[in-house]
Coordinates of N, CA, C and O in Angstrom, one line a residue:
M23 N 0.7 -1.2 0.4 CA -0.5 -0.2 0.0 C 0.8 1.4 -0.2 O 1.0 2.3 -0.5
F24 N 2.1 1.0 1.1 CA 2.8 2.7 0.5 C 3.6 2.3 -0.1 O 3.7 4.1 -0.8
F25 N 4.2 1.2 -1.0 CA 4.4 1.3 -2.2 C 3.8 2.3 -3.1 O 4.5 2.7 -3.7
L26 N 2.4 1.9 -3.4 CA 1.5 2.6 -4.2 C 1.5 4.2 -4.1 O 2.0 4.9 -5.1
I27 N 1.4 5.1 -2.5 CA 1.2 5.7 -2.6 C 2.8 6.8 -2.9 O 2.5 7.7 -3.3
R28 N 4.3 5.7 -2.7 CA 5.1 6.5 -3.0 C 5.4 7.0 -4.4 O 5.6 7.7 -4.8
T29 N 5.1 5.5 -4.8 CA 5.6 6.0 -6.7 C 3.9 6.5 -6.7 O 4.8 7.5 -8.3
A30 N 3.3 7.0 -6.4 CA 2.2 7.8 -7.0 C 2.9 9.2 -7.1 O 2.7 10.3 -7.5
F31 N 3.2 9.4 -5.3 CA 3.7 10.7 -4.9 C 4.6 11.0 -6.4 O 4.8 12.0 -6.6
W32 N 5.8 10.1 -6.6 CA 7.2 10.2 -6.9 C 6.3 10.6 -8.8 O 7.4 11.1 -9.2
L33 N 5.5 9.9 -9.1 CA 5.0 9.9 -10.5 C 4.8 11.2 -10.7 O 4.8 12.1 -11.7
S34 N 4.1 11.8 -9.6 CA 3.1 13.0 -10.0 C 4.4 14.4 -9.9 O 4.0 15.3 -10.3
I35 N 5.1 13.9 -8.9 CA 6.6 15.0 -8.8 C 6.9 15.4 -10.3 O 7.5 16.3 -10.7
V36 N 7.2 13.7 -10.9 CA 8.1 13.9 -12.4 C 7.2 14.7 -13.2 O 7.5 15.6 -14.0
I37 N 5.6 14.0 -13.1 CA 5.2 14.8 -14.0 C 4.8 16.7 -14.0 O 5.0 17.3 -15.0
M38 N 4.7 17.1 -12.7 CA 5.1 18.3 -12.6 C 6.2 19.2 -13.0 O 6.3 20.2 -13.4
L39 N 7.6 18.1 -12.8 CA 8.6 19.1 -13.3 C 8.8 18.8 -15.0 O 9.8 19.9 -15.4
L40 N 8.2 17.8 -15.5 CA 8.0 17.9 -16.8 C 7.7 19.4 -17.7 O 6.8 19.7 -16.7
P41 N 7.9 19.9 -18.8 CA 7.9 20.6 -19.5 C 6.7 20.3 -20.2 O 6.0 19.7 -20.5
T42 N 5.7 22.0 -19.8 CA 4.2 21.4 -21.0 C 4.0 22.0 -22.4 O 4.3 23.1 -22.1
P43 N 3.5 21.2 -22.9 CA 3.5 22.1 -24.9 C 2.6 22.9 -24.5 O 1.9 23.6 -24.0
D44 N 3.2 24.2 -25.5 CA 2.3 25.5 -25.3 C 0.8 25.5 -25.9 O 0.4 26.1 -25.5
S45 N 0.9 23.9 -26.7 CA -0.8 23.6 -26.9 C -1.5 23.2 -25.8 O -2.9 23.3 -25.5
M46 N -1.1 23.0 -24.8 CA -1.7 22.9 -23.6 C -1.6 23.3 -22.5 O -2.2 23.5 -21.5
K47 N -0.4 24.3 -22.7 CA -1.2 25.5 -21.4 C -2.5 26.8 -21.5 O -2.8 26.8 -22.3
T48 N -2.4 26.6 -20.2 CA -4.0 27.9 -20.4 C -3.4 29.0 -19.6 O -2.2 29.3 -18.9
P49 N -4.6 30.5 -19.5 CA -3.6 31.8 -19.2 C -3.7 31.7 -17.5 O -2.8 32.2 -17.1
D50 N -4.2 30.9 -17.1 CA -4.4 31.1 -15.5 C -4.2 29.6 -14.9 O -4.6 28.8 -13.9
G51 N -2.7 29.0 -15.7 CA -2.1 27.8 -15.6 C -1.6 28.0 -13.3 O -1.4 29.0 -13.2
V52 N -1.7 27.0 -12.7 CA -0.5 27.2 -11.3 C 0.6 26.8 -11.9 O 1.3 26.2 -12.6
G53 N 0.9 27.5 -11.2 CA 2.8 27.5 -10.8 C 3.5 27.0 -10.0 O 2.6 26.1 -9.5
A54 N 5.0 26.6 -10.0 CA 5.4 25.9 -9.8 C 5.0 26.0 -7.4 O 5.0 25.3 -6.8
A55 N 5.3 27.3 -7.3 CA 5.5 27.5 -6.0 C 3.8 27.8 -5.3 O 3.6 27.6 -4.4
Q56 N 2.9 27.8 -6.6 CA 1.6 27.4 -6.0 C 1.4 26.2 -5.7 O 0.3 25.5 -4.7
A57 N 1.7 24.9 -6.4 CA 1.7 23.9 -6.4 C 2.7 23.4 -5.2 O 2.0 22.5 -4.1
V58 N 3.4 23.7 -4.5 CA 4.4 23.6 -3.7 C 3.4 23.7 -2.4 O 3.4 23.0 -1.1
S59 N 3.2 25.2 -2.6 CA 2.5 25.7 -0.9 C 1.4 24.8 -1.0 O 0.2 24.4 -0.1
A60 N 0.2 24.5 -2.0 CA -0.7 23.7 -2.2 C -0.5 22.0 -1.0 O -1.0 21.9 -0.2
A61 N 0.3 21.5 -1.7 CA 1.1 20.0 -1.1 C 1.3 20.6 0.1 O 0.9 19.4 1.0
S62 N 2.4 21.7 0.5 CA 2.4 21.5 1.6 C 1.5 22.0 2.9 O 1.3 21.3 4.2
A63 N 0.1 22.7 2.2 CA -1.1 22.9 2.8 C -1.8 21.4 3.3 O -2.6 21.3 4.3
T64 N -1.8 20.3 2.5 CA -2.3 19.7 2.7 C -1.8 18.4 3.5 O -2.3 17.9 4.0
M65 N -0.5 18.4 3.4 CA 0.2 17.6 4.2 C 0.3 18.0 6.0 O -0.1 17.0 6.5
S66 N -0.2 19.2 6.0 CA -0.6 19.8 7.5 C -1.6 19.4 8.0 O -2.2 18.8 8.9
D67 N -2.5 19.1 7.0 CA -3.4 18.8 7.0 C -3.9 17.6 7.6 O -4.8 17.0 8.5
M68 N -3.0 16.7 6.9 CA -3.3 15.4 6.9 C -2.6 14.9 8.2 O -2.9 13.7 9.0
K69 N -1.1 15.7 8.5 CA -0.9 15.4 10.0 C -1.9 15.3 11.2 O -2.0 14.8 12.5
N70 N -3.3 16.4 11.2 CA -3.9 16.5 11.9 C -5.2 16.0 11.8 O -6.5 15.6 12.2
F71 N -5.1 14.5 10.7 CA -6.6 13.8 10.7 C -6.8 12.8 11.7 O -8.2 12.9 12.1
C72 N -5.7 12.3 12.5 CA -6.5 11.6 13.4 C -7.0 12.1 14.3 O -7.7 11.6 14.9
A73 N -6.5 13.4 15.0 CA -6.9 14.1 15.5 C -8.5 14.4 15.7 O -9.2 14.4 16.6
R74 N -8.6 14.8 14.3 CA -10.6 15.0 13.6 C -11.0 13.6 13.6 O -12.1 13.9 14.3
Q75 N -10.5 12.5 13.2 CA -11.1 11.4 13.0 C -10.8 10.6 13.7 O -9.6 9.1 13.3
P76 N -10.9 10.3 15.2 CA -9.6 9.1 16.0 C -10.2 7.8 16.0 O -9.1 6.9 15.9
E77 N -12.2 7.4 15.4 CA -12.2 6.3 14.8 C -11.6 6.0 13.7 O -11.4 4.5 13.1
A78 N -11.6 6.4 12.9 CA -10.7 6.3 11.3 C -9.5 5.6 11.4 O -9.3 4.9 10.9
C79 N -8.8 6.6 12.1 CA -7.5 6.3 12.6 C -7.2 4.4 13.2 O -6.7 3.5 12.8
E80 N -7.6 4.5 14.2 CA -8.3 3.2 15.0 C -8.3 2.3 14.0 O -7.4 0.7 14.0
V81 N -9.6 2.1 13.2 CA -9.7 1.1 12.3 C -9.1 0.7 11.0 O -8.7 0.1 10.9
G82 N -8.4 2.2 10.8 CA -7.6 1.9 9.5 C -6.2 1.3 10.4 O -5.7 0.4 9.5
S83 N -5.6 1.2 11.5 CA -4.9 1.0 12.3 C -4.8 -0.7 12.5 O -3.8 -1.6 11.9
Q84 N -6.1 -1.0 12.9 CA -6.5 -2.7 12.9 C -6.2 -3.3 11.5 O -5.6 -4.2 11.7
A85 N -7.0 -2.8 10.5 CA -6.8 -2.9 9.0 C -5.4 -3.1 8.5 O -4.9 -4.6 7.9
L86 N -4.6 -2.5 8.9 CA -2.8 -2.2 8.7 C -2.3 -3.6 9.3 O -1.3 -4.2 8.4
T87 N -3.0 -3.4 10.4 CA -1.8 -4.8 11.6 C -2.2 -6.1 10.9 O -1.8 -7.0 10.7
Q88 N -3.8 -6.0 10.2 CA -4.5 -7.5 9.7 C -3.7 -7.7 8.5 O -3.2 -9.0 8.0
F89 N -3.4 -6.9 7.8 CA -3.3 -6.7 6.4 C -1.6 -7.3 6.5 O -0.9 -8.3 6.2
G90 N -0.8 -7.0 7.5 CA 0.7 -7.2 7.9 C 0.9 -8.7 8.5 O 1.5 -9.4 8.1
H91 N -0.4 -8.8 9.4 CA -0.3 -10.6 9.6 C -0.7 -11.4 8.0 O -0.1 -12.7 8.3
K92 N -1.7 -11.2 7.9 CA -1.9 -11.8 6.3 C -0.7 -12.2 5.6 O -0.4 -13.1 4.7
A93 N 0.1 -10.7 5.3 CA 1.0 -10.7 4.8 C 2.6 -11.5 5.1 O 2.9 -12.1 4.7
Q94 N 2.3 -11.8 6.0 CA 3.1 -12.3 6.9 C 3.5 -14.1 7.0 O 4.1 -14.8 6.6
A95 N 1.9 -14.7 6.9 CA 1.8 -15.4 6.8 C 1.7 -16.1 5.7 O 2.3 -17.7 5.2
S96 N 1.4 -15.2 4.2 CA 1.7 -15.6 3.1 C 2.9 -16.3 3.0 O 3.3 -17.0 1.9
A97 N 3.7 -15.2 3.2 CA 5.3 -15.4 3.2 C 5.5 -16.1 3.5 O 6.5 -17.1 2.8
K98 N 5.4 -17.1 5.0 CA 5.8 -17.7 5.0 C 5.5 -19.4 4.3 O 6.1 -20.4 4.4
W99 N 3.9 -19.3 4.1 CA 3.3 -20.4 3.5 C 4.2 -20.7 1.9 O 4.9 -21.4 1.7
L100 N 4.7 -19.5 1.1 CA 5.1 -19.5 0.1 C 6.5 -20.0 -0.1 O 7.3 -20.2 -0.7
Y101 N 7.5 -19.8 1.1 CA 8.9 -19.7 1.5 C 8.7 -21.8 1.8 O 9.8 -21.8 1.3
E102 N 7.5 -21.7 2.3 CA 7.7 -23.3 2.9 C 7.0 -24.1 1.7 O 7.6 -25.1 1.2
F103 N 6.6 -23.5 0.8 CA 5.6 -24.2 -0.1 C 7.2 -24.6 -1.5 O 7.5 -24.9 -2.0
L104 N 7.5 -23.2 -1.4 CA 9.3 -23.2 -2.6 C 10.1 -24.3 -1.9 O 10.8 -24.9 -2.6
G105 N 10.0 -24.3 -0.6 CA 11.0 -25.0 0.0 C 10.9 -26.5 -0.2 O 11.6 -26.8 -0.7
E106 N 9.3 -26.9 -0.5 CA 9.2 -28.5 -0.2 C 9.3 -28.7 -2.0 O 9.9 -29.8 -2.6
K107 N 9.1 -27.7 -2.6 CA 9.2 -27.9 -4.3 C 10.4 -27.8 -5.0 O 11.0 -28.7 -5.6
L108 N 11.5 -26.5 -4.6 CA 12.6 -27.1 -5.2 C 13.8 -27.2 -3.7 O 14.6 -28.1 -4.7
G109 N 13.3 -27.3 -3.1 CA 14.7 -27.6 -1.8 C 14.6 -29.6 -2.0 O 15.5 -29.7 -2.2
N110 N 13.7 -30.3 -2.5 CA 13.8 -31.1 -3.0 C 14.8 -31.8 -4.0 O 15.8 -32.6 -3.9
S111 N 13.9 -31.1 -4.6 CA 15.2 -31.5 -6.3 C 16.8 -31.1 -5.9 O 17.5 -31.7 -6.5
Q112 N 16.4 -29.7 -5.7 CA 18.3 -29.4 -5.0 C 19.2 -30.0 -3.9 O 20.0 -30.7 -4.6
T113 N 18.1 -31.3 -3.0 CA 18.6 -31.8 -2.2 C 19.1 -33.1 -2.6 O 20.4 -33.7 -2.5
A114 N 18.2 -33.6 -3.7 CA 18.5 -35.1 -4.3 C 19.5 -34.7 -5.0 O 20.4 -35.9 -5.6
A115 N 19.9 -33.6 -6.0 CA 20.8 -33.4 -6.8 C 22.4 -33.4 -5.9 O 23.5 -33.7 -6.2
V116 N 22.2 -32.8 -5.0 CA 23.5 -32.6 -4.3 C 24.0 -33.9 -3.4 O 24.9 -34.3 -3.6
A117 N 22.7 -34.9 -3.3 CA 23.3 -35.9 -2.8 C 23.9 -37.0 -3.8 O 24.9 -37.9 -3.2
R118 N 23.3 -36.7 -4.9 CA 23.5 -37.9 -6.1 C 24.9 -37.6 -6.3 O 26.0 -38.4 -7.0
Q119 N 25.7 -36.1 -5.8 CA 27.2 -35.9 -6.6 C 28.1 -36.5 -5.7 O 27.9 -36.5 -4.5
P120 N 29.3 -37.6 -6.5 CA 30.2 -37.9 -5.6 C 31.0 -37.3 -5.0 O 31.1 -36.1 -5.5
K121 N 31.1 -37.5 -3.5 CA 32.2 -36.2 -3.0 C 33.9 -37.0 -3.5 O 34.2 -37.9 -4.1
T122 N 34.3 -35.6 -4.1 CA 35.6 -35.5 -4.5 C 36.7 -35.6 -3.2 O 37.0 -34.8 -2.3
A123 N 37.6 -36.0 -3.4 CA 39.3 -35.8 -3.0 C 40.1 -34.7 -3.1 O 39.4 -34.0 -4.4
S124 N 40.7 -34.5 -2.6 CA 41.2 -32.8 -2.9 C 42.5 -32.8 -4.0 O 42.1 -32.0 -4.9
A125 N 43.0 -34.3 -4.2 CA 43.0 -34.8 -5.7 C 42.4 -34.6 -7.0 O 43.0 -34.5 -8.2
D126 N 41.1 -34.8 -6.5 CA 40.5 -35.1 -8.1 C 40.1 -33.0 -8.2 O 39.2 -33.5 -9.1
L127 N 40.3 -32.8 -7.6 CA 39.5 -31.5 -7.9 C 39.8 -30.7 -9.1 O 41.3 -31.5 -9.9
E128 N 39.0 -29.8 -10.0 CA 39.7 -29.3 -11.3 C 40.9 -28.6 -11.2 O 41.2 -28.2 -9.8
P129 N 41.8 -28.6 -12.0 CA 42.9 -27.3 -12.0 C 42.9 -25.9 -11.3 O 41.9 -25.7 -12.0
G130 N 43.4 -25.9 -10.6 CA 43.2 -24.6 -10.2 C 42.8 -24.5 -8.7 O 43.0 -23.2 -8.2
Q131 N 42.4 -25.4 -8.2 CA 42.2 -25.6 -6.7 C 42.8 -26.4 -5.9 O 43.2 -27.0 -6.2
N132 N 42.9 -25.6 -5.0 CA 43.4 -26.4 -3.7 C 45.1 -26.4 -4.1 O 45.7 -27.1 -4.0
T133 N 45.5 -25.6 -4.7 CA 47.2 -25.4 -5.0 C 48.0 -25.2 -4.4 O 49.3 -25.1 -4.5
L134 N 47.7 -24.3 -2.8 CA 48.7 -23.7 -2.1 C 49.2 -25.4 -1.1 O 48.5 -25.8 -0.7
T135 N 50.7 -24.9 -1.2 CA 51.5 -25.7 -0.1 C 51.8 -25.3 1.3 O 50.8 -23.9 1.3
G136 N 51.8 -25.6 2.2 CA 52.1 -25.4 3.0 C 52.8 -24.2 3.3 O 52.4 -23.2 4.8
E137 N 54.1 -23.9 2.3 CA 54.8 -23.0 2.6 C 54.2 -21.8 2.2 O 54.3 -20.6 2.6
D138 N 53.2 -22.2 1.1 CA 52.3 -21.0 0.5 C 51.3 -20.3 2.0 O 51.3 -19.1 1.6
T139 N 50.8 -21.3 3.0 CA 50.0 -20.5 3.9 C 50.8 -20.2 4.9 O 50.3 -19.1 6.0
A140 N 52.1 -20.6 5.0 CA 52.7 -19.8 6.6 C 52.9 -18.6 6.4 O 53.3 -17.8 5.4
P141 N 52.6 -17.7 7.8 CA 53.0 -16.3 8.0 C 54.7 -16.0 7.5 O 55.5 -17.0 7.5
A142 N 54.9 -14.8 7.2 CA 56.1 -14.4 6.8 C 56.9 -14.8 7.8 O 56.5 -13.9 9.4
W143 N 58.2 -14.9 7.8 CA 59.2 -14.7 9.4 C 59.4 -13.4 9.5 O 59.7 -12.5 8.9
R144 N 59.7 -12.8 10.7 CA 59.8 -11.7 11.3 C 61.2 -11.9 12.5 O 60.6 -12.7 13.4
G145 N 62.1 -11.2 12.1 CA 63.3 -11.5 13.0 C 63.0 -10.8 14.3 O 62.2 -9.8 14.4
P146 N 63.6 -11.1 15.5 CA 63.4 -10.0 16.5 C 63.9 -8.5 15.9 O 64.8 -8.0 15.9
Q147 N 63.1 -8.2 17.1 CA 63.7 -6.5 17.2 C 65.1 -6.0 17.9 O 64.9 -6.6 18.8
R148 N 65.3 -5.4 17.0 CA 66.2 -4.7 17.5 C 66.4 -4.1 18.9 O 64.9 -3.3 18.9
Q149 N 66.8 -3.6 20.3 CA 66.8 -2.8 21.8 C 66.8 -1.5 21.3 O 65.9 -0.6 21.9
A150 N 67.1 -1.1 20.5 CA 66.8 0.2 19.9 C 65.9 0.6 19.3 O 65.2 1.9 19.4
E151 N 65.5 -0.1 18.1 CA 63.8 0.5 17.4 C 63.0 -0.1 19.0 O 62.1 1.0 18.8
A152 N 62.8 -1.1 19.6 CA 61.8 -1.3 20.5 C 62.2 0.2 21.4 O 60.4 0.1 22.1
K153 N 62.7 0.7 21.5 CA 62.7 1.8 22.4 C 62.4 3.1 22.1 O 61.4 4.2 22.8
R154 N 62.0 3.1 20.6 CA 61.5 4.6 20.1 C 60.0 4.6 20.4 O 59.2 4.0 20.5

């Protein structure tokens, strides 16, 4: 729901900023400043909606909560459904693959030796360098 509201808001902003063709201009057109002041007045009016209509806000809050629970249950159902359908086939494919030893790996894999992975040697620090 909020996605649709945000999308409508941003689309209206884009449409407002696009230039109007000369054939569609009217002499008493609304300027950008007037549109911004009307939008800010609408937003300030929306802020006070719950103070004027507390019942509508309470019912709307309950409806959104119920919608959220339904969305959560639907997402859980979809996750479990896809896990059953796709998970079984992927798990079976992994189980069918033979386990390979490190010698059977493709070229370029597991090529580091013990010397390659050992940390670089550092000699003892001199006392003069340690005092600095």
